[in-house]
Structures are given as C-alpha cells and as structure tokens.
mmCIF file with all atom_site columns, C-alpha atoms in Angstrom:
data_model
loop_
_atom_site.group_PDB
_atom_site.id
_atom_site.type_symbol
_atom_site.label_atom_id
_atom_site.label_alt_id
_atom_site.label_comp_id
_atom_site.label_asym_id
_atom_site.label_entity_id
_atom_site.label_seq_id
_atom_site.pdbx_PDB_ins_code
_atom_site.Cartn_x
_atom_site.Cartn_y
_atom_site.Cartn_z
_atom_site.occupancy
_atom_site.B_iso_or_equiv
_atom_site.pdbx_formal_charge
_atom_site.auth_seq_id
_atom_site.auth_comp_id
_atom_site.auth_asym_id
_atom_site.auth_atom_id
_atom_site.pdbx_PDB_model_num
ATOM 1   C CA . ASP A 1 1   ? 137.808 85.548  57.094 1.00 64.00 ? 9   ASP A CA 1
ATOM 2   C CA . THR A 1 2   ? 140.663 87.014  59.140 1.00 70.00 ? 10  THR A CA 1
ATOM 3   C CA . ALA A 1 3   ? 139.715 89.802  61.538 1.00 91.00 ? 11  ALA A CA 1
ATOM 4   C CA . VAL A 1 4   ? 143.132 91.490  61.705 1.00 96.00 ? 12  VAL A CA 1
ATOM 5   C CA . SER A 1 5   ? 145.448 90.674  58.842 1.00 96.00 ? 13  SER A CA 1
ATOM 6   C CA . GLN A 1 6   ? 148.980 91.874  58.318 1.00 96.00 ? 14  GLN A CA 1
ATOM 7   C CA . THR A 1 7   ? 151.411 91.380  55.460 1.00 96.00 ? 15  THR A CA 1
ATOM 8   C CA . PRO A 1 8   ? 154.006 90.206  54.932 1.00 96.00 ? 16  PRO A CA 1
ATOM 9   C CA . LYS A 1 9   ? 154.250 87.483  57.534 1.00 95.00 ? 17  LYS A CA 1
ATOM 10  C CA . TYR A 1 10  ? 157.992 87.168  57.081 1.00 95.00 ? 18  TYR A CA 1
ATOM 11  C CA . LEU A 1 11  ? 160.406 89.815  55.899 1.00 95.00 ? 19  LEU A CA 1
ATOM 12  C CA . VAL A 1 12  ? 164.167 89.433  55.520 1.00 96.00 ? 20  VAL A CA 1
ATOM 13  C CA . THR A 1 13  ? 166.118 92.474  54.433 1.00 96.00 ? 21  THR A CA 1
ATOM 14  C CA . GLN A 1 14  ? 169.486 94.192  54.577 1.00 96.00 ? 22  GLN A CA 1
ATOM 15  C CA . MET A 1 15  ? 170.515 96.958  56.934 1.00 96.00 ? 23  MET A CA 1
ATOM 16  C CA . GLY A 1 16  ? 169.779 100.402 55.578 1.00 96.00 ? 24  GLY A CA 1
ATOM 17  C CA . ASN A 1 17  ? 166.775 99.348  53.522 1.00 97.00 ? 25  ASN A CA 1
ATOM 18  C CA . ASP A 1 18  ? 163.270 100.793 53.857 1.00 97.00 ? 26  ASP A CA 1
ATOM 19  C CA . LYS A 1 19  ? 160.352 98.423  54.346 1.00 96.00 ? 27  LYS A CA 1
ATOM 20  C CA . SER A 1 20  ? 156.635 98.522  55.079 1.00 97.00 ? 28  SER A CA 1
ATOM 21  C CA . ILE A 1 21  ? 154.240 96.231  56.902 1.00 97.00 ? 29  ILE A CA 1
ATOM 22  C CA . LYS A 1 22  ? 150.550 96.544  56.140 1.00 97.00 ? 30  LYS A CA 1
ATOM 23  C CA . CYS A 1 23  ? 147.646 95.923  58.486 1.00 97.00 ? 31  CYS A CA 1
ATOM 24  C CA . GLU A 1 24  ? 143.929 95.772  57.905 1.00 97.00 ? 32  GLU A CA 1
ATOM 25  C CA . GLN A 1 25  ? 141.053 94.999  60.249 1.00 96.00 ? 33  GLN A CA 1
ATOM 26  C CA . ASN A 1 26  ? 137.487 94.148  59.282 1.00 95.00 ? 34  ASN A CA 1
ATOM 27  C CA . LEU A 1 27  ? 136.031 94.348  62.793 1.00 93.00 ? 35  LEU A CA 1
ATOM 28  C CA . GLY A 1 28  ? 134.817 97.906  62.529 1.00 92.00 ? 36  GLY A CA 1
ATOM 29  C CA . HIS A 1 29  ? 137.075 98.958  65.399 1.00 91.00 ? 37  HIS A CA 1
ATOM 30  C CA . ASP A 1 30  ? 138.053 102.568 65.874 1.00 87.00 ? 38  ASP A CA 1
ATOM 31  C CA . THR A 1 31  ? 141.496 102.032 67.347 1.00 89.00 ? 39  THR A CA 1
ATOM 32  C CA . MET A 1 32  ? 144.497 100.261 65.883 1.00 91.00 ? 40  MET A CA 1
ATOM 33  C CA . TYR A 1 33  ? 147.938 99.590  67.288 1.00 92.00 ? 41  TYR A CA 1
ATOM 34  C CA . TRP A 1 34  ? 151.403 98.390  66.501 1.00 93.00 ? 42  TRP A CA 1
ATOM 35  C CA . TYR A 1 35  ? 153.177 96.277  69.091 1.00 93.00 ? 43  TYR A CA 1
ATOM 36  C CA . LYS A 1 36  ? 156.739 94.986  68.943 1.00 94.00 ? 44  LYS A CA 1
ATOM 37  C CA . GLN A 1 37  ? 157.853 91.700  70.450 1.00 93.00 ? 45  GLN A CA 1
ATOM 38  C CA . ASP A 1 38  ? 161.607 91.767  70.822 1.00 86.00 ? 46  ASP A CA 1
ATOM 39  C CA . SER A 1 39  ? 164.096 88.973  71.394 1.00 81.00 ? 47  SER A CA 1
ATOM 40  C CA . LYS A 1 40  ? 163.331 89.025  75.120 1.00 79.00 ? 48  LYS A CA 1
ATOM 41  C CA . LYS A 1 41  ? 159.701 88.274  74.277 1.00 80.00 ? 49  LYS A CA 1
ATOM 42  C CA . PHE A 1 42  ? 158.313 91.517  75.666 1.00 83.00 ? 50  PHE A CA 1
ATOM 43  C CA . LEU A 1 43  ? 155.269 92.836  73.824 1.00 89.00 ? 51  LEU A CA 1
ATOM 44  C CA . LYS A 1 44  ? 155.535 96.613  73.835 1.00 88.00 ? 52  LYS A CA 1
ATOM 45  C CA . ILE A 1 45  ? 153.243 99.169  72.313 1.00 88.00 ? 53  ILE A CA 1
ATOM 46  C CA . MET A 1 46  ? 154.712 101.391 69.629 1.00 89.00 ? 54  MET A CA 1
ATOM 47  C CA . PHE A 1 47  ? 151.774 103.375 68.270 1.00 86.00 ? 55  PHE A CA 1
ATOM 48  C CA . SER A 1 48  ? 148.057 103.728 68.690 1.00 87.00 ? 56  SER A CA 1
ATOM 49  C CA . TYR A 1 49  ? 145.670 105.364 66.236 1.00 86.00 ? 57  TYR A CA 1
ATOM 50  C CA . ASN A 1 50  ? 142.058 106.250 66.893 1.00 83.00 ? 58  ASN A CA 1
ATOM 51  C CA . ASN A 1 51  ? 139.971 107.095 63.841 1.00 78.00 ? 59  ASN A CA 1
ATOM 52  C CA . LYS A 1 52  ? 143.106 107.806 61.830 1.00 77.00 ? 60  LYS A CA 1
ATOM 53  C CA . GLU A 1 53  ? 144.563 110.092 64.508 1.00 79.00 ? 61  GLU A CA 1
ATOM 54  C CA . LEU A 1 54  ? 147.747 109.299 66.387 1.00 81.00 ? 62  LEU A CA 1
ATOM 55  C CA . ILE A 1 55  ? 146.965 108.743 70.070 1.00 76.00 ? 63  ILE A CA 1
ATOM 56  C CA . ILE A 1 56  ? 150.002 106.993 71.496 1.00 70.00 ? 64  ILE A CA 1
ATOM 57  C CA . ASN A 1 57  ? 153.541 107.282 70.273 1.00 71.00 ? 65  ASN A CA 1
ATOM 58  C CA . GLU A 1 58  ? 155.964 105.574 72.593 1.00 73.00 ? 66  GLU A CA 1
ATOM 59  C CA . THR A 1 59  ? 159.671 106.268 72.465 1.00 74.00 ? 67  THR A CA 1
ATOM 60  C CA . VAL A 1 60  ? 160.117 104.844 69.019 1.00 85.00 ? 68  VAL A CA 1
ATOM 61  C CA . PRO A 1 61  ? 162.815 106.170 66.654 1.00 89.00 ? 69  PRO A CA 1
ATOM 62  C CA . ASN A 1 62  ? 161.440 108.482 64.010 1.00 89.00 ? 70  ASN A CA 1
ATOM 63  C CA . ARG A 1 63  ? 162.640 105.973 61.423 1.00 94.00 ? 71  ARG A CA 1
ATOM 64  C CA . PHE A 1 64  ? 159.321 104.284 62.210 1.00 93.00 ? 72  PHE A CA 1
ATOM 65  C CA . SER A 1 65  ? 156.378 106.065 60.662 1.00 91.00 ? 73  SER A CA 1
ATOM 66  C CA . PRO A 1 66  ? 152.833 104.740 60.961 1.00 91.00 ? 74  PRO A CA 1
ATOM 67  C CA . LYS A 1 67  ? 150.275 105.714 58.378 1.00 91.00 ? 75  LYS A CA 1
ATOM 68  C CA . SER A 1 68  ? 146.536 105.316 58.689 1.00 91.00 ? 76  SER A CA 1
ATOM 69  C CA . PRO A 1 69  ? 144.719 106.020 55.408 1.00 90.00 ? 77  PRO A CA 1
ATOM 70  C CA . ASP A 1 70  ? 141.409 105.050 57.029 1.00 90.00 ? 78  ASP A CA 1
ATOM 71  C CA . LYS A 1 71  ? 140.303 103.572 60.314 1.00 87.00 ? 79  LYS A CA 1
ATOM 72  C CA . ALA A 1 72  ? 140.498 100.019 58.934 1.00 94.00 ? 80  ALA A CA 1
ATOM 73  C CA . HIS A 1 73  ? 144.160 100.283 57.969 1.00 95.00 ? 81  HIS A CA 1
ATOM 74  C CA . LEU A 1 74  ? 147.345 101.060 59.857 1.00 95.00 ? 82  LEU A CA 1
ATOM 75  C CA . ASN A 1 75  ? 150.589 100.553 58.006 1.00 96.00 ? 83  ASN A CA 1
ATOM 76  C CA . LEU A 1 76  ? 154.074 100.703 59.445 1.00 96.00 ? 84  LEU A CA 1
ATOM 77  C CA . HIS A 1 77  ? 156.936 102.069 57.405 1.00 96.00 ? 85  HIS A CA 1
ATOM 78  C CA . ILE A 1 78  ? 160.502 101.695 58.616 1.00 96.00 ? 86  ILE A CA 1
ATOM 79  C CA . ASN A 1 79  ? 163.376 103.669 57.125 1.00 96.00 ? 87  ASN A CA 1
ATOM 80  C CA . SER A 1 80  ? 167.077 102.835 57.286 1.00 97.00 ? 88  SER A CA 1
ATOM 81  C CA . LEU A 1 81  ? 166.582 99.481  58.951 1.00 96.00 ? 89  LEU A CA 1
ATOM 82  C CA . GLU A 1 82  ? 169.000 98.503  61.715 1.00 96.00 ? 90  GLU A CA 1
ATOM 83  C CA . LEU A 1 83  ? 169.923 95.126  63.184 1.00 95.00 ? 91  LEU A CA 1
ATOM 84  C CA . GLY A 1 84  ? 168.049 95.980  66.379 1.00 93.00 ? 92  GLY A CA 1
ATOM 85  C CA . ASP A 1 85  ? 164.820 96.355  64.440 1.00 95.00 ? 93  ASP A CA 1
ATOM 86  C CA . SER A 1 86  ? 164.674 92.581  64.053 1.00 95.00 ? 94  SER A CA 1
ATOM 87  C CA . ALA A 1 87  ? 161.551 91.495  65.916 1.00 95.00 ? 95  ALA A CA 1
ATOM 88  C CA . VAL A 1 88  ? 158.010 90.322  65.452 1.00 96.00 ? 96  VAL A CA 1
ATOM 89  C CA . TYR A 1 89  ? 155.625 93.208  64.847 1.00 97.00 ? 97  TYR A CA 1
ATOM 90  C CA . PHE A 1 90  ? 151.994 92.738  65.774 1.00 96.00 ? 98  PHE A CA 1
ATOM 91  C CA . CYS A 1 91  ? 149.132 94.846  64.569 1.00 96.00 ? 99  CYS A CA 1
ATOM 92  C CA . ALA A 1 92  ? 146.040 94.968  66.771 1.00 94.00 ? 100 ALA A CA 1
ATOM 93  C CA . SER A 1 93  ? 142.686 96.681  66.984 1.00 93.00 ? 101 SER A CA 1
ATOM 94  C CA . SER A 1 94  ? 140.130 97.347  69.682 1.00 89.00 ? 102 SER A CA 1
ATOM 95  C CA . ARG A 1 95  ? 136.755 98.934  70.181 1.00 82.00 ? 103 ARG A CA 1
ATOM 96  C CA . TYR A 1 96  ? 136.700 100.391 73.662 1.00 66.00 ? 104 TYR A CA 1
ATOM 97  C CA . THR A 1 97  ? 136.935 97.640  76.226 1.00 57.00 ? 105 THR A CA 1
ATOM 98  C CA . GLY A 1 98  ? 140.708 97.378  76.237 1.00 68.00 ? 106 GLY A CA 1
ATOM 99  C CA . GLU A 1 99  ? 140.514 93.928  74.664 1.00 83.00 ? 107 GLU A CA 1
ATOM 100 C CA . LEU A 1 100 ? 142.877 93.790  71.734 1.00 89.00 ? 108 LEU A CA 1
ATOM 101 C CA . PHE A 1 101 ? 142.505 91.647  68.663 1.00 92.00 ? 109 PHE A CA 1
ATOM 102 C CA . PHE A 1 102 ? 145.913 90.828  67.236 1.00 95.00 ? 110 PHE A CA 1
ATOM 103 C CA . GLY A 1 103 ? 147.092 89.936  63.785 1.00 96.00 ? 111 GLY A CA 1
ATOM 104 C CA . GLU A 1 104 ? 149.348 86.948  63.256 1.00 95.00 ? 112 GLU A CA 1
ATOM 105 C CA . GLY A 1 105 ? 152.517 88.994  63.426 1.00 96.00 ? 113 GLY A CA 1
ATOM 106 C CA . SER A 1 106 ? 155.192 89.928  60.924 1.00 97.00 ? 114 SER A CA 1
ATOM 107 C CA . ARG A 1 107 ? 158.652 88.596  61.635 1.00 96.00 ? 115 ARG A CA 1
ATOM 108 C CA . LEU A 1 108 ? 161.258 91.076  60.459 1.00 96.00 ? 116 LEU A CA 1
ATOM 109 C CA . THR A 1 109 ? 164.868 89.948  60.166 1.00 95.00 ? 117 THR A CA 1
ATOM 110 C CA . VAL A 1 110 ? 167.498 92.549  59.382 1.00 96.00 ? 118 VAL A CA 1
ATOM 111 C CA . LEU A 1 111 ? 170.816 91.165  58.150 1.00 95.00 ? 119 LEU A CA 1
ATOM 112 C CA . ASP B 2 1   ? 161.405 98.491  84.699 1.00 68.00 ? 7   ASP B CA 1
ATOM 113 C CA . GLN B 2 2   ? 158.833 95.769  84.328 1.00 80.00 ? 8   GLN B CA 1
ATOM 114 C CA . GLN B 2 3   ? 155.445 96.852  85.538 1.00 89.00 ? 9   GLN B CA 1
ATOM 115 C CA . VAL B 2 4   ? 153.932 93.459  84.803 1.00 93.00 ? 10  VAL B CA 1
ATOM 116 C CA . LYS B 2 5   ? 155.941 90.405  85.772 1.00 95.00 ? 11  LYS B CA 1
ATOM 117 C CA . GLN B 2 6   ? 155.471 86.755  85.019 1.00 96.00 ? 12  GLN B CA 1
ATOM 118 C CA . ASN B 2 7   ? 158.288 85.151  86.941 1.00 93.00 ? 13  ASN B CA 1
ATOM 119 C CA . SER B 2 8   ? 157.787 81.615  85.655 1.00 95.00 ? 14  SER B CA 1
ATOM 120 C CA . PRO B 2 9   ? 158.926 81.332  82.041 1.00 94.00 ? 15  PRO B CA 1
ATOM 121 C CA . SER B 2 10  ? 157.472 77.837  81.784 1.00 96.00 ? 16  SER B CA 1
ATOM 122 C CA . LEU B 2 11  ? 155.072 75.453  83.467 1.00 97.00 ? 17  LEU B CA 1
ATOM 123 C CA . SER B 2 12  ? 154.429 71.777  82.823 1.00 98.00 ? 18  SER B CA 1
ATOM 124 C CA . VAL B 2 13  ? 151.199 70.124  83.953 1.00 98.00 ? 19  VAL B CA 1
ATOM 125 C CA . GLN B 2 14  ? 149.587 66.736  83.498 1.00 97.00 ? 20  GLN B CA 1
ATOM 126 C CA . GLU B 2 15  ? 146.368 66.560  81.514 1.00 97.00 ? 21  GLU B CA 1
ATOM 127 C CA . GLY B 2 16  ? 143.332 66.791  83.769 1.00 97.00 ? 22  GLY B CA 1
ATOM 128 C CA . ARG B 2 17  ? 145.179 68.636  86.518 1.00 97.00 ? 23  ARG B CA 1
ATOM 129 C CA . ILE B 2 18  ? 144.972 72.310  87.405 1.00 98.00 ? 24  ILE B CA 1
ATOM 130 C CA . SER B 2 19  ? 147.293 74.841  85.768 1.00 98.00 ? 25  SER B CA 1
ATOM 131 C CA . ILE B 2 20  ? 148.027 77.981  87.762 1.00 98.00 ? 26  ILE B CA 1
ATOM 132 C CA . LEU B 2 21  ? 149.760 80.845  86.011 1.00 98.00 ? 27  LEU B CA 1
ATOM 133 C CA . ASN B 2 22  ? 150.874 83.798  88.099 1.00 98.00 ? 28  ASN B CA 1
ATOM 134 C CA . CYS B 2 23  ? 151.353 87.462  87.400 1.00 97.00 ? 29  CYS B CA 1
ATOM 135 C CA . ASP B 2 24  ? 152.523 90.350  89.580 1.00 97.00 ? 30  ASP B CA 1
ATOM 136 C CA . TYR B 2 25  ? 152.276 94.047  88.897 1.00 96.00 ? 31  TYR B CA 1
ATOM 137 C CA . THR B 2 26  ? 153.800 97.131  90.438 1.00 93.00 ? 32  THR B CA 1
ATOM 138 C CA . ASN B 2 27  ? 151.456 99.952  89.481 1.00 88.00 ? 33  ASN B CA 1
ATOM 139 C CA . SER B 2 28  ? 148.528 100.183 91.894 1.00 87.00 ? 34  SER B CA 1
ATOM 140 C CA . MET B 2 29  ? 146.704 102.415 89.407 1.00 86.00 ? 35  MET B CA 1
ATOM 141 C CA . PHE B 2 30  ? 146.163 99.579  86.918 1.00 88.00 ? 36  PHE B CA 1
ATOM 142 C CA . ASP B 2 31  ? 142.424 99.123  86.641 1.00 86.00 ? 37  ASP B CA 1
ATOM 143 C CA . TYR B 2 32  ? 141.909 96.287  84.197 1.00 89.00 ? 38  TYR B CA 1
ATOM 144 C CA . PHE B 2 33  ? 143.765 93.026  83.702 1.00 93.00 ? 39  PHE B CA 1
ATOM 145 C CA . LEU B 2 34  ? 143.686 90.561  80.849 1.00 94.00 ? 40  LEU B CA 1
ATOM 146 C CA . TRP B 2 35  ? 145.115 87.199  79.914 1.00 96.00 ? 41  TRP B CA 1
ATOM 147 C CA . TYR B 2 36  ? 146.081 86.401  76.374 1.00 96.00 ? 42  TYR B CA 1
ATOM 148 C CA . LYS B 2 37  ? 146.992 83.046  74.897 1.00 97.00 ? 43  LYS B CA 1
ATOM 149 C CA . LYS B 2 38  ? 149.457 82.668  72.065 1.00 95.00 ? 44  LYS B CA 1
ATOM 150 C CA . TYR B 2 39  ? 150.207 79.698  69.849 1.00 94.00 ? 45  TYR B CA 1
ATOM 151 C CA . PRO B 2 40  ? 153.432 79.602  67.791 1.00 90.00 ? 46  PRO B CA 1
ATOM 152 C CA . ALA B 2 41  ? 153.313 81.700  64.614 1.00 87.00 ? 47  ALA B CA 1
ATOM 153 C CA . GLU B 2 42  ? 149.999 83.250  65.639 1.00 91.00 ? 48  GLU B CA 1
ATOM 154 C CA . GLY B 2 43  ? 149.038 86.491  67.296 1.00 94.00 ? 49  GLY B CA 1
ATOM 155 C CA . PRO B 2 44  ? 147.911 86.573  70.934 1.00 95.00 ? 50  PRO B CA 1
ATOM 156 C CA . THR B 2 45  ? 144.201 85.938  71.441 1.00 94.00 ? 51  THR B CA 1
ATOM 157 C CA . PHE B 2 46  ? 142.144 87.287  74.290 1.00 93.00 ? 52  PHE B CA 1
ATOM 158 C CA . LEU B 2 47  ? 141.244 84.718  76.924 1.00 95.00 ? 53  LEU B CA 1
ATOM 159 C CA . ILE B 2 48  ? 139.721 86.357  79.987 1.00 95.00 ? 54  ILE B CA 1
ATOM 160 C CA . SER B 2 49  ? 139.801 89.665  81.841 1.00 93.00 ? 55  SER B CA 1
ATOM 161 C CA . ILE B 2 50  ? 139.030 91.133  85.221 1.00 94.00 ? 56  ILE B CA 1
ATOM 162 C CA . SER B 2 51  ? 138.263 94.614  86.411 1.00 91.00 ? 57  SER B CA 1
ATOM 163 C CA . SER B 2 52  ? 139.984 95.956  89.518 1.00 91.00 ? 58  SER B CA 1
ATOM 164 C CA . ILE B 2 53  ? 136.609 96.176  91.268 1.00 92.00 ? 59  ILE B CA 1
ATOM 165 C CA . LYS B 2 54  ? 136.332 92.382  91.238 1.00 94.00 ? 60  LYS B CA 1
ATOM 166 C CA . ASP B 2 55  ? 138.455 89.651  92.745 1.00 96.00 ? 61  ASP B CA 1
ATOM 167 C CA . LYS B 2 56  ? 137.327 86.752  90.587 1.00 97.00 ? 62  LYS B CA 1
ATOM 168 C CA . ASN B 2 57  ? 136.059 86.144  87.099 1.00 97.00 ? 63  ASN B CA 1
ATOM 169 C CA . GLU B 2 58  ? 135.181 82.746  85.714 1.00 97.00 ? 64  GLU B CA 1
ATOM 170 C CA . ASP B 2 59  ? 134.642 81.569  82.163 1.00 96.00 ? 65  ASP B CA 1
ATOM 171 C CA . GLY B 2 60  ? 134.294 77.839  81.702 1.00 97.00 ? 66  GLY B CA 1
ATOM 172 C CA . ARG B 2 61  ? 137.538 76.130  82.595 1.00 98.00 ? 67  ARG B CA 1
ATOM 173 C CA . PHE B 2 62  ? 139.304 79.471  83.078 1.00 98.00 ? 68  PHE B CA 1
ATOM 174 C CA . THR B 2 63  ? 139.209 81.549  86.250 1.00 98.00 ? 69  THR B CA 1
ATOM 175 C CA . VAL B 2 64  ? 141.191 84.674  86.978 1.00 98.00 ? 70  VAL B CA 1
ATOM 176 C CA . PHE B 2 65  ? 141.782 85.773  90.566 1.00 98.00 ? 71  PHE B CA 1
ATOM 177 C CA . LEU B 2 66  ? 142.873 89.261  91.531 1.00 97.00 ? 72  LEU B CA 1
ATOM 178 C CA . ASN B 2 67  ? 144.491 90.141  94.849 1.00 97.00 ? 73  ASN B CA 1
ATOM 179 C CA . LYS B 2 68  ? 144.841 93.907  94.807 1.00 95.00 ? 74  LYS B CA 1
ATOM 180 C CA . SER B 2 69  ? 146.604 94.202  98.134 1.00 95.00 ? 75  SER B CA 1
ATOM 181 C CA . ALA B 2 70  ? 149.301 91.829  96.929 1.00 96.00 ? 76  ALA B CA 1
ATOM 182 C CA . LYS B 2 71  ? 149.248 93.248  93.385 1.00 96.00 ? 77  LYS B CA 1
ATOM 183 C CA . HIS B 2 72  ? 148.915 89.718  92.144 1.00 97.00 ? 78  HIS B CA 1
ATOM 184 C CA . LEU B 2 73  ? 146.682 87.902  89.753 1.00 97.00 ? 79  LEU B CA 1
ATOM 185 C CA . SER B 2 74  ? 146.516 84.314  88.687 1.00 98.00 ? 80  SER B CA 1
ATOM 186 C CA . LEU B 2 75  ? 144.899 82.296  85.946 1.00 98.00 ? 81  LEU B CA 1
ATOM 187 C CA . HIS B 2 76  ? 143.550 78.872  86.824 1.00 98.00 ? 82  HIS B CA 1
ATOM 188 C CA . ILE B 2 77  ? 142.794 76.331  84.138 1.00 98.00 ? 83  ILE B CA 1
ATOM 189 C CA . VAL B 2 78  ? 140.951 73.249  85.271 1.00 97.00 ? 84  VAL B CA 1
ATOM 190 C CA . PRO B 2 79  ? 140.969 70.647  83.981 1.00 97.00 ? 85  PRO B CA 1
ATOM 191 C CA . SER B 2 80  ? 144.012 71.305  81.798 1.00 98.00 ? 86  SER B CA 1
ATOM 192 C CA . GLN B 2 81  ? 143.939 69.915  78.274 1.00 97.00 ? 87  GLN B CA 1
ATOM 193 C CA . PRO B 2 82  ? 146.777 69.342  75.771 1.00 97.00 ? 88  PRO B CA 1
ATOM 194 C CA . GLY B 2 83  ? 145.231 72.038  73.550 1.00 96.00 ? 89  GLY B CA 1
ATOM 195 C CA . ASP B 2 84  ? 145.888 74.551  76.318 1.00 97.00 ? 90  ASP B CA 1
ATOM 196 C CA . SER B 2 85  ? 149.617 74.267  75.623 1.00 97.00 ? 91  SER B CA 1
ATOM 197 C CA . ALA B 2 86  ? 150.629 77.783  74.595 1.00 97.00 ? 92  ALA B CA 1
ATOM 198 C CA . VAL B 2 87  ? 152.289 80.915  75.900 1.00 96.00 ? 93  VAL B CA 1
ATOM 199 C CA . TYR B 2 88  ? 150.086 82.898  78.268 1.00 97.00 ? 94  TYR B CA 1
ATOM 200 C CA . PHE B 2 89  ? 150.556 86.633  78.594 1.00 96.00 ? 95  PHE B CA 1
ATOM 201 C CA . CYS B 2 90  ? 149.293 88.672  81.477 1.00 96.00 ? 96  CYS B CA 1
ATOM 202 C CA . ALA B 2 91  ? 148.466 92.294  80.630 1.00 94.00 ? 97  ALA B CA 1
ATOM 203 C CA . ALA B 2 92  ? 147.387 95.347  82.563 1.00 92.00 ? 98  ALA B CA 1
ATOM 204 C CA . SER B 2 93  ? 145.627 98.432  81.329 1.00 85.00 ? 99  SER B CA 1
ATOM 205 C CA . ASP B 2 94  ? 147.622 101.599 81.658 1.00 70.00 ? 100 ASP B CA 1
ATOM 206 C CA . PRO B 2 95  ? 145.308 104.093 83.370 1.00 62.00 ? 101 PRO B CA 1
ATOM 207 C CA . TYR B 2 96  ? 146.640 106.904 81.230 1.00 59.00 ? 102 TYR B CA 1
ATOM 208 C CA . GLY B 2 97  ? 145.810 104.910 78.131 1.00 52.00 ? 103 GLY B CA 1
ATOM 209 C CA . GLY B 2 98  ? 142.271 104.622 79.463 1.00 46.00 ? 104 GLY B CA 1
ATOM 210 C CA . SER B 2 99  ? 139.881 102.712 77.286 1.00 42.00 ? 105 SER B CA 1
ATOM 211 C CA . GLN B 2 100 ? 142.175 102.967 74.322 1.00 48.00 ? 106 GLN B CA 1
ATOM 212 C CA . GLY B 2 101 ? 143.858 99.763  75.327 1.00 53.00 ? 107 GLY B CA 1
ATOM 213 C CA . ASN B 2 102 ? 147.413 100.739 76.040 1.00 73.00 ? 108 ASN B CA 1
ATOM 214 C CA . LEU B 2 103 ? 148.170 97.363  77.535 1.00 85.00 ? 109 LEU B CA 1
ATOM 215 C CA . ILE B 2 104 ? 151.385 96.552  79.339 1.00 87.00 ? 110 ILE B CA 1
ATOM 216 C CA . PHE B 2 105 ? 152.331 92.929  78.905 1.00 91.00 ? 111 PHE B CA 1
ATOM 217 C CA . GLY B 2 106 ? 154.356 90.483  80.932 1.00 93.00 ? 112 GLY B CA 1
ATOM 218 C CA . LYS B 2 107 ? 156.966 88.280  79.262 1.00 93.00 ? 113 LYS B CA 1
ATOM 219 C CA . GLY B 2 108 ? 154.670 85.300  79.127 1.00 95.00 ? 114 GLY B CA 1
ATOM 220 C CA . THR B 2 109 ? 154.617 81.809  80.618 1.00 97.00 ? 115 THR B CA 1
ATOM 221 C CA . LYS B 2 110 ? 154.857 78.793  78.355 1.00 97.00 ? 116 LYS B CA 1
ATOM 222 C CA . LEU B 2 111 ? 152.390 76.160  79.488 1.00 98.00 ? 117 LEU B CA 1
ATOM 223 C CA . SER B 2 112 ? 152.859 72.549  78.431 1.00 98.00 ? 118 SER B CA 1
ATOM 224 C CA . VAL B 2 113 ? 150.047 70.139  79.185 1.00 98.00 ? 119 VAL B CA 1
ATOM 225 C CA . LYS B 2 114 ? 151.167 66.536  78.872 1.00 96.00 ? 120 LYS B CA 1
ATOM 226 C CA . PRO B 2 115 ? 148.721 63.774  77.921 1.00 93.00 ? 121 PRO B CA 1
#
C-alpha cells in the first residue's frame, strides 16, 4: 500500500529519446514535487505543483515538462534526453508542514 | 553555493554508542529544519524536524539540536543500532517556499553502525 509510487524504477535509454516517469500519491496531499539527485548526491527540487498548478519551477531546461492531470498525479516528461540527465528522480508529496513523503526514486541512465 | 552543508560524508559508530550527525547552514532566514533517512534503493523518509523557535526536539532515540547563532544543527541517535545504518540528509525550509516544502538538502552523511 505504497503512499508515493513512481514508475519505472529503472530506465535506460539512448540520447535524444523522449521518456516519461509517472508518480502517484494516495495520501490526499495537495502538493507534489519532483526532485533530482545527481551524481554528487545533491537532492535538488525541480518542480512543485499545488492542486495541479505549477508553484515552483527551478532552473530546469524546458526539455523537462511536468504534467499534473489531478492532484494525486504528477508525471515528468523529458524530451531529447542528454547524458547529463542521468540521475535518480524522486517524486514527493506534502500537505502543509514541509514534511515531504518521497517515492522510491527512478534511476534514469542515458547512454 | 551550498546553503546546507554536511561536511562529513561518512560516520562509523559502534552499536550502543551515540551517533552525532552535523549540519551547517548559511541562510539565517531558514525557519524549519528536517532530517531524512535513506536506505539504498529507497526514497528518503522523514525522521525528525525542528522549528527555528526551538533549540531541541526529541523523539525516542533521536534528538535534534539547533544552534541558531552558529547556524548549526545536529542529530543525536542514542543508543545507535545496526538498523540505523543509512544515509542521513539534513534539510532546511526555504522561507520563500513557505509551507509548500521547498526543502534545500545537504549532501548526506552515510552512517554505519557496527554490531
């Protein structure tokens, strides 16, 4: 009964391809996020959505496009993948206390 | 520029002893601090938090101390158990993110508790 689930867990693809990572939360939270953990292990926020509306959009290339069909889902679509996009992407959700609930992560490897 | 720093990438402690994980921050406007624990191949899970109006928060074996003047916080685990072996992330709440949880994370400290 996973609270924040994301798929796929592992994704290996070629440069230039387009891929999506899906995220769903069953906690009833209003806010969802995408974080990226790069090779240096930093966890950095990419996007934040509140009730399907974009709240935070850090300096992320516009090849990354989040989509929130409803407040329980926040998907991440990446166009024209580059080597530097290889990372672990974490979806998270929160209510209002600042405490985030993370998914298990999706490890993206771009060859 | 790292606003949240965990200068020790790893820490090894004997079972039963105290583990002390440290975190420093640069932005005096941070108003809420959290510790997350992460096992391999899993997402970070919330452990304990502290508001900037407090200097200590305790939850079972875990205590977080906040020294605002030094811009320093620490997580104490006592007694340490082998199951505590994980990567611990310190995080601070960006005041401009407000309650929407724009957390700024440190790089993490890998704790190994030896039996």
